[in-house]
mmCIF file of C-alpha atoms and ligand atoms in Angstrom:
data_model
loop_
_atom_site.group_PDB
_atom_site.id
_atom_site.type_symbol
_atom_site.label_atom_id
_atom_site.label_comp_id
_atom_site.label_asym_id
_atom_site.label_seq_id
_atom_site.Cartn_x
_atom_site.Cartn_y
_atom_site.Cartn_z
ATOM 1 C CA MET A 18 226.269 198.757 113.129
ATOM 2 C CA ASP A 19 227.497 201.365 110.612
ATOM 3 C CA HIS A 20 226.971 201.928 106.881
ATOM 4 C CA LEU A 21 229.968 199.776 105.927
ATOM 5 C CA GLU A 22 228.722 196.792 107.926
ATOM 6 C CA VAL A 23 225.319 197.183 106.307
ATOM 7 C CA GLY A 24 227.072 197.379 102.927
ATOM 8 C CA ALA A 25 228.807 194.066 103.625
ATOM 9 C CA LEU A 26 225.423 192.438 104.255
ATOM 10 C CA TRP A 27 224.034 193.841 101.011
ATOM 11 C CA GLN A 28 227.111 192.552 99.204
ATOM 12 C CA ARG A 29 226.166 188.999 100.188
ATOM 13 C CA SER A 30 222.490 189.371 99.291
ATOM 14 C CA ALA A 31 222.998 191.221 96.009
ATOM 15 C CA GLN A 32 223.068 188.230 93.709
ATOM 16 C CA ALA A 33 219.894 186.614 95.044
ATOM 17 C CA TRP A 34 218.166 190.011 95.111
ATOM 18 C CA THR A 35 219.118 190.777 91.506
ATOM 19 C CA CYS A 36 218.007 187.355 90.339
ATOM 20 C CA LEU A 37 214.600 187.545 92.056
ATOM 21 C CA ALA A 38 213.943 191.241 91.336
ATOM 22 C CA ARG A 39 214.731 190.702 87.673
ATOM 23 C CA GLY A 40 212.532 187.607 87.767
ATOM 24 C CA GLY A 41 209.575 189.890 88.583
ATOM 25 C CA PHE A 42 209.135 188.837 92.219
ATOM 26 C CA ASP A 43 209.597 192.283 93.804
ATOM 27 C CA VAL A 44 205.918 192.900 93.160
ATOM 28 C CA TYR A 45 205.449 195.703 95.664
ATOM 29 C CA ARG A 46 208.261 197.633 93.948
ATOM 30 C CA ASP A 47 207.117 196.963 90.406
ATOM 31 C CA LEU A 48 203.346 197.302 90.824
ATOM 32 C CA VAL A 49 202.882 199.906 93.541
ATOM 33 C CA ASN A 50 205.953 201.615 94.954
ATOM 34 C CA THR A 51 207.898 202.605 91.846
ATOM 35 C CA PRO A 52 204.883 203.606 89.696
ATOM 36 C CA GLU A 53 203.687 206.034 92.385
ATOM 37 C CA PHE A 54 207.219 207.314 92.962
ATOM 38 C CA LEU A 55 207.525 208.118 89.256
ATOM 39 C CA GLU A 56 204.103 209.748 89.239
ATOM 40 C CA MET A 57 205.265 212.082 91.998
ATOM 41 C CA LEU A 58 208.600 212.832 90.290
ATOM 42 C CA PRO A 59 208.790 216.332 88.737
ATOM 43 C CA ASP A 60 209.763 216.725 85.083
ATOM 44 C CA VAL A 61 213.430 215.696 84.861
ATOM 45 C CA GLN A 62 213.867 216.003 81.090
ATOM 46 C CA GLY A 63 217.384 217.217 80.296
ATOM 47 C CA GLN A 64 218.474 217.287 83.948
ATOM 48 C CA GLN A 65 221.497 215.678 85.628
ATOM 49 C CA GLY A 66 220.345 213.147 88.214
ATOM 50 C CA LEU A 67 221.967 210.892 90.786
ATOM 51 C CA ASP A 68 220.362 207.666 92.005
ATOM 52 C CA ILE A 69 221.678 206.763 95.455
ATOM 53 C CA GLY A 70 221.685 203.037 96.333
ATOM 54 C CA CYS A 71 220.626 201.988 92.844
ATOM 55 C CA GLY A 72 220.645 198.220 93.412
ATOM 56 C CA GLU A 73 220.465 196.427 90.071
ATOM 57 C CA GLY A 74 219.523 199.694 88.365
ATOM 58 C CA HIS A 75 215.930 198.980 87.362
ATOM 59 C CA ASN A 76 214.543 202.186 88.838
ATOM 60 C CA THR A 77 217.510 204.297 87.697
ATOM 61 C CA ARG A 78 216.798 203.243 84.133
ATOM 62 C CA LEU A 79 213.126 204.169 84.526
ATOM 63 C CA VAL A 80 214.137 207.676 85.606
ATOM 64 C CA ARG A 81 216.559 207.865 82.678
ATOM 65 C CA GLU A 82 213.673 206.945 80.345
ATOM 66 C CA ARG A 83 212.083 210.215 81.462
ATOM 67 C CA GLY A 84 214.866 212.117 79.768
ATOM 68 C CA ALA A 85 217.314 212.689 82.634
ATOM 69 C CA SER A 86 221.012 212.017 82.347
ATOM 70 C CA MET A 87 221.513 209.562 85.204
ATOM 71 C CA THR A 88 224.530 208.608 87.289
ATOM 72 C CA ALA A 89 224.148 206.061 90.068
ATOM 73 C CA VAL A 90 226.014 204.738 93.084
ATOM 74 C CA ASP A 91 225.682 201.659 95.201
ATOM 75 C CA ILE A 92 227.806 200.425 98.070
ATOM 76 C CA SER A 93 227.772 196.870 96.762
ATOM 77 C CA LEU A 94 229.976 195.769 93.864
ATOM 78 C CA PRO A 95 227.652 193.048 92.499
ATOM 79 C CA PHE A 96 224.771 195.527 92.394
ATOM 80 C CA ALA A 97 226.903 198.186 90.704
ATOM 81 C CA ARG A 98 228.016 195.653 88.071
ATOM 82 C CA ALA A 99 224.466 194.486 87.417
ATOM 83 C CA ALA A 100 223.179 198.062 87.227
ATOM 84 C CA ARG A 101 225.902 199.113 84.784
ATOM 85 C CA ALA A 102 225.179 196.306 82.361
ATOM 86 C CA GLY A 103 221.390 196.246 82.523
ATOM 87 C CA VAL A 104 219.362 193.182 81.600
ATOM 88 C CA ALA A 105 219.613 192.760 77.841
ATOM 89 C CA ASP A 106 222.721 192.807 75.625
ATOM 90 C CA GLN A 107 221.565 195.943 73.839
ATOM 91 C CA ASP A 108 220.987 197.861 77.096
ATOM 92 C CA GLU A 109 222.936 201.103 77.211
ATOM 93 C CA VAL A 110 225.593 201.125 79.936
ATOM 94 C CA LEU A 111 224.662 203.119 83.025
ATOM 95 C CA PRO A 112 227.434 205.074 84.783
ATOM 96 C CA VAL A 113 227.481 203.504 88.252
ATOM 97 C CA GLY A 114 230.046 204.143 90.966
ATOM 98 C CA ILE A 115 230.759 201.929 93.940
ATOM 99 C CA ALA A 116 230.402 204.286 96.854
ATOM 100 C CA SER A 117 228.568 204.779 100.080
ATOM 101 C CA ALA A 118 225.829 207.359 100.253
ATOM 102 C CA LEU A 119 227.851 208.870 103.109
ATOM 103 C CA GLU A 120 230.867 209.507 100.869
ATOM 104 C CA LEU A 121 229.500 210.451 97.466
ATOM 105 C CA PRO A 122 232.403 210.876 95.041
ATOM 106 C CA PHE A 123 231.075 214.119 93.575
ATOM 107 C CA ALA A 124 231.762 217.803 94.115
ATOM 108 C CA ASP A 125 229.261 219.998 95.914
ATOM 109 C CA ALA A 126 226.275 221.097 93.808
ATOM 110 C CA THR A 127 226.844 218.603 90.972
ATOM 111 C CA PHE A 128 223.265 217.397 90.377
ATOM 112 C CA ASP A 129 219.900 218.939 89.525
ATOM 113 C CA PHE A 130 218.173 216.201 91.476
ATOM 114 C CA ALA A 131 218.753 212.965 93.350
ATOM 115 C CA THR A 132 216.594 209.907 93.869
ATOM 116 C CA ALA A 133 216.950 207.153 96.457
ATOM 117 C CA PHE A 134 214.542 204.261 96.093
ATOM 118 C CA MET A 135 214.336 202.292 99.346
ATOM 119 C CA SER A 136 218.013 202.803 100.138
ATOM 120 C CA LEU A 137 218.360 205.632 102.677
ATOM 121 C CA GLN A 138 216.492 203.460 105.179
ATOM 122 C CA ASP A 139 219.452 201.053 105.089
ATOM 123 C CA ILE A 140 221.889 203.609 106.385
ATOM 124 C CA PRO A 141 222.150 203.792 110.179
ATOM 125 C CA GLU A 142 223.603 207.315 109.959
ATOM 126 C CA THR A 143 220.296 208.804 108.788
ATOM 127 C CA GLU A 144 221.261 212.451 109.349
ATOM 128 C CA LEU A 145 224.621 212.145 107.551
ATOM 129 C CA ALA A 146 223.006 210.441 104.558
ATOM 130 C CA LEU A 147 220.568 213.318 104.101
ATOM 131 C CA GLN A 148 223.304 215.932 104.538
ATOM 132 C CA GLU A 149 225.469 214.193 101.942
ATOM 133 C CA ALA A 150 222.593 213.983 99.448
ATOM 134 C CA GLY A 151 221.928 217.683 100.030
ATOM 135 C CA ARG A 152 225.607 218.541 99.519
ATOM 136 C CA VAL A 153 225.711 217.225 95.939
ATOM 137 C CA LEU A 154 222.472 219.007 94.933
ATOM 138 C CA ARG A 155 222.611 222.322 93.137
ATOM 139 C CA PRO A 156 220.721 225.123 94.899
ATOM 140 C CA GLY A 157 217.108 224.660 93.870
ATOM 141 C CA GLY A 158 217.633 220.927 93.226
ATOM 142 C CA PHE A 159 215.495 218.239 94.827
ATOM 143 C CA LEU A 160 215.892 214.886 96.531
ATOM 144 C CA GLN A 161 213.018 212.415 96.209
ATOM 145 C CA PHE A 162 213.256 209.190 98.183
ATOM 146 C CA SER A 163 211.185 206.232 99.311
ATOM 147 C CA ILE A 164 211.449 204.305 102.558
ATOM 148 C CA CYS A 165 209.444 201.683 104.417
ATOM 149 C CA HIS A 166 206.764 203.673 106.215
ATOM 150 C CA PRO A 167 208.179 204.496 109.663
ATOM 151 C CA CYS A 168 204.698 204.287 111.219
ATOM 152 C CA SER A 169 203.956 200.730 110.066
ATOM 153 C CA ASP A 170 207.408 199.157 109.751
ATOM 154 C CA THR A 171 208.087 199.016 113.458
ATOM 155 C CA PRO A 172 210.257 196.527 115.396
ATOM 156 C CA HIS A 173 207.070 194.763 116.547
ATOM 157 C CA ARG A 174 204.888 194.038 113.544
ATOM 158 C CA LYS A 175 202.332 191.270 113.237
ATOM 159 C CA HIS A 176 199.903 190.629 110.391
ATOM 160 C CA VAL A 177 196.295 190.229 111.556
ATOM 161 C CA ARG A 178 194.236 188.098 109.163
ATOM 162 C CA ASN A 179 190.638 186.950 108.782
ATOM 163 C CA PRO A 180 190.007 183.185 108.932
ATOM 164 C CA ASP A 181 190.051 183.220 105.090
ATOM 165 C CA GLY A 182 193.591 184.626 105.173
ATOM 166 C CA THR A 183 192.702 188.182 104.131
ATOM 167 C CA GLU A 184 194.826 190.726 105.910
ATOM 168 C CA VAL A 185 192.741 193.153 107.982
ATOM 169 C CA ALA A 186 195.289 194.962 110.137
ATOM 170 C CA ILE A 187 198.873 195.164 111.200
ATOM 171 C CA GLU A 188 199.657 195.155 114.879
ATOM 172 C CA ILE A 189 202.575 197.504 115.475
ATOM 173 C CA GLY A 190 204.618 198.286 118.542
ATOM 174 C CA ARG A 191 207.998 199.292 119.946
ATOM 175 C CA TYR A 192 207.739 202.340 117.665
ATOM 176 C CA PHE A 193 210.234 204.381 119.671
ATOM 177 C CA GLU A 194 212.900 201.641 119.783
ATOM 178 C CA GLU A 195 215.520 202.475 117.170
ATOM 179 C CA ASP A 196 218.212 200.220 118.629
ATOM 180 C CA PRO A 197 219.522 197.614 118.471
ATOM 181 C CA ILE A 198 219.354 197.130 114.720
ATOM 182 C CA GLU A 199 217.887 193.718 113.948
ATOM 183 C CA ILE A 200 219.113 191.485 111.139
ATOM 184 C CA VAL A 201 216.344 189.563 109.398
ATOM 185 C CA GLU A 202 216.302 186.759 106.852
ATOM 186 C CA TRP A 203 213.643 186.840 104.153
ATOM 187 C CA PHE A 204 212.753 186.352 100.506
ATOM 188 C CA PHE A 205 210.335 188.365 98.371
ATOM 189 C CA SER A 206 206.983 186.884 99.408
ATOM 190 C CA ALA A 207 205.941 186.515 95.751
ATOM 191 C CA ALA A 208 208.904 184.258 94.918
ATOM 192 C CA PRO A 209 207.735 180.625 94.748
ATOM 193 C CA PRO A 210 209.933 177.775 96.077
ATOM 194 C CA GLU A 211 211.263 176.962 92.599
ATOM 195 C CA ALA A 212 212.494 180.560 92.173
ATOM 196 C CA ARG A 213 214.162 180.467 95.606
ATOM 197 C CA GLU A 214 215.935 177.184 94.925
ATOM 198 C CA GLY A 215 219.718 177.465 95.209
ATOM 199 C CA LEU A 216 219.520 180.995 96.607
ATOM 200 C CA ASP A 217 220.233 181.972 100.195
ATOM 201 C CA PRO A 218 217.599 184.184 101.793
ATOM 202 C CA PHE A 219 218.446 187.873 102.047
ATOM 203 C CA ARG A 220 220.098 188.606 105.371
ATOM 204 C CA LEU A 221 219.621 192.292 105.931
ATOM 205 C CA PRO A 222 219.289 194.880 108.672
ATOM 206 C CA ARG A 223 215.941 196.327 109.560
ATOM 207 C CA ILE A 224 216.696 199.865 110.621
ATOM 208 C CA HIS A 225 213.802 201.686 112.209
ATOM 209 C CA ARG A 226 213.733 205.448 112.616
ATOM 210 C CA THR A 227 210.695 207.330 113.896
ATOM 211 C CA LEU A 228 208.821 209.644 111.560
ATOM 212 C CA ALA A 229 209.944 212.647 113.623
ATOM 213 C CA ARG A 230 213.580 211.599 113.257
ATOM 214 C CA TRP A 231 213.257 211.371 109.462
ATOM 215 C CA LEU A 232 211.550 214.734 109.149
ATOM 216 C CA ASN A 233 213.975 216.487 111.498
ATOM 217 C CA ALA A 234 216.946 214.948 109.658
ATOM 218 C CA ILE A 235 215.648 216.444 106.415
ATOM 219 C CA LEU A 236 215.174 219.856 107.987
ATOM 220 C CA ASP A 237 218.563 219.724 109.741
ATOM 221 C CA ALA A 238 220.174 218.972 106.366
ATOM 222 C CA GLY A 239 218.853 222.363 105.228
ATOM 223 C CA LEU A 240 216.261 220.859 102.879
ATOM 224 C CA VAL A 241 212.694 222.078 102.523
ATOM 225 C CA LEU A 242 209.843 219.561 102.592
ATOM 226 C CA GLU A 243 207.853 219.682 99.377
ATOM 227 C CA ARG A 244 205.675 216.622 98.687
ATOM 228 C CA PHE A 245 204.669 213.277 100.217
ATOM 229 C CA GLY A 246 203.214 210.027 98.946
ATOM 230 C CA GLU A 247 201.872 206.831 100.534
ATOM 231 C CA PRO A 248 201.549 204.358 97.664
ATOM 232 C CA VAL A 249 198.520 202.103 97.601
ATOM 233 C CA ALA A 250 197.063 199.690 95.039
ATOM 234 C CA ASP A 251 193.804 200.853 93.436
ATOM 235 C CA ASP A 252 190.715 198.626 92.904
ATOM 236 C CA GLU A 253 191.712 197.610 89.412
ATOM 237 C CA LEU A 254 195.214 196.572 90.460
ATOM 238 C CA CYS A 255 193.911 194.669 93.511
ATOM 239 C CA THR A 256 191.599 192.665 91.254
ATOM 240 C CA ALA A 257 194.303 191.948 88.697
ATOM 241 C CA ARG A 258 197.105 191.347 91.226
ATOM 242 C CA PRO A 259 195.603 190.375 94.616
ATOM 243 C CA GLU A 260 199.096 189.806 96.019
ATOM 244 C CA VAL A 261 199.455 193.584 96.488
ATOM 245 C CA ALA A 262 195.942 194.163 97.909
ATOM 246 C CA ASP A 263 197.407 194.286 101.422
ATOM 247 C CA THR A 264 198.938 197.693 100.578
ATOM 248 C CA ARG A 265 195.426 199.031 101.276
ATOM 249 C CA VAL A 266 195.436 197.958 104.922
ATOM 250 C CA VAL A 267 198.170 200.273 106.216
ATOM 251 C CA PRO A 268 200.757 202.378 104.358
ATOM 252 C CA TYR A 269 203.802 200.206 103.640
ATOM 253 C CA PHE A 270 205.906 202.907 102.002
ATOM 254 C CA LEU A 271 206.520 206.615 102.379
ATOM 255 C CA HIS A 272 207.674 208.934 99.596
ATOM 256 C CA ILE A 273 209.224 212.283 100.405
ATOM 257 C CA ARG A 274 210.417 215.047 98.145
ATOM 258 C CA CYS A 275 212.507 217.847 99.616
ATOM 259 C CA ARG A 276 214.425 220.667 97.994
ATOM 260 C CA LYS A 277 217.648 222.552 98.562
ATOM 261 C CA PRO A 278 216.775 226.227 98.763
ATOM 262 C CA SER A 279 217.895 228.373 95.841
ATOM 263 C CA ALA A 280 220.952 230.473 96.589
HETATM 264 C C1 SAM B 311 216.237 197.824 98.997
HETATM 265 S S1 SAM B 311 217.604 197.950 97.924
HETATM 266 C C2 SAM B 311 216.937 199.047 96.727
HETATM 267 C C3 SAM B 311 217.647 198.967 95.420
HETATM 268 C C4 SAM B 311 217.079 199.883 94.324
HETATM 269 N N1 SAM B 311 217.148 201.276 94.677
HETATM 270 C C5 SAM B 311 215.670 199.491 93.978
HETATM 271 O O1 SAM B 311 214.757 200.258 94.247
HETATM 272 O O2 SAM B 311 215.476 198.416 93.408
HETATM 273 C C6 SAM B 311 218.716 198.988 98.859
HETATM 274 C C7 SAM B 311 219.995 199.322 98.118
HETATM 275 O O3 SAM B 311 220.758 200.273 98.894
HETATM 276 C C8 SAM B 311 222.116 199.946 98.793
HETATM 277 N N2 SAM B 311 222.824 200.538 99.935
HETATM 278 C C9 SAM B 311 222.734 200.189 101.239
HETATM 279 N N3 SAM B 311 223.533 200.980 101.989
HETATM 280 C C10 SAM B 311 224.126 201.857 101.138
HETATM 281 C C11 SAM B 311 225.047 202.930 101.311
HETATM 282 N N4 SAM B 311 225.528 203.273 102.499
HETATM 283 N N5 SAM B 311 225.430 203.603 100.212
HETATM 284 C C12 SAM B 311 224.962 203.282 98.976
HETATM 285 N N6 SAM B 311 224.093 202.271 98.755
HETATM 286 C C13 SAM B 311 223.673 201.573 99.827
HETATM 287 C C14 SAM B 311 222.131 198.428 98.791
HETATM 288 O O4 SAM B 311 223.355 197.894 98.323
HETATM 289 C C15 SAM B 311 220.929 198.134 97.890
HETATM 290 O O5 SAM B 311 221.301 198.112 96.556
#
């Protein structure tokens, strides 16, 4: 499976994803993953940024609210359209191109920084995606991205729960098996049946790469590792929103910031 085949799958899931994400059912993104990503993000005020694999643009707009001038790309047309328009009529249009992360339609060294929220993990050509992101960064610019944590999102993954249903562990296995790429059907777990009605489940690839492969791909792209994050809900959030309390059992997400060396 290559990036274009993955793109075709995203194309078919984009509408349901946009509808449910904008309905507030992507709770891990909204409550845990994105807030910690933004906390780790350096000051981007006045900088030119690129968001790679922007989806419906929610996170791109949050970065723009921090004062950056944002451009975005997504491989899927329905996502690009949704991201451009935003949610409300008065939302400012976002410049969004339809392009693959492997063929970014920008000259070398165009951007001060790039973000990729949960999108690089969807590209089978991991090394090429990191090289291409590095190509469009100015010397001294950074790439910050989030992925499912390679150490817990393995091909074998089973939730272990107490009799009362509380999650206590995740059984993982087949860590070193990167192929074949599996296609899985799912909905956001927080979406109730009435929200799912009339929508087809997402049908998307689950691409697993080992932690060593990710880190070596970054280094081979000529980027320097700078900062890491493993988002987790704190006590207050777990009490208010118990549906994300399982983020405390094992790390679900990994955040990495790396930088292109200055010339
Ligand atoms: C999990 S969604 C994340 C969307 C968004 N970044 C967010 O955080 O809400 C992954 C996104 O990556 C996009 N994508 C997948 N493969 C891509 C590729 N090769 N180039 C650009 N975007 C891609 C998908 O279309 C989808 O919008």
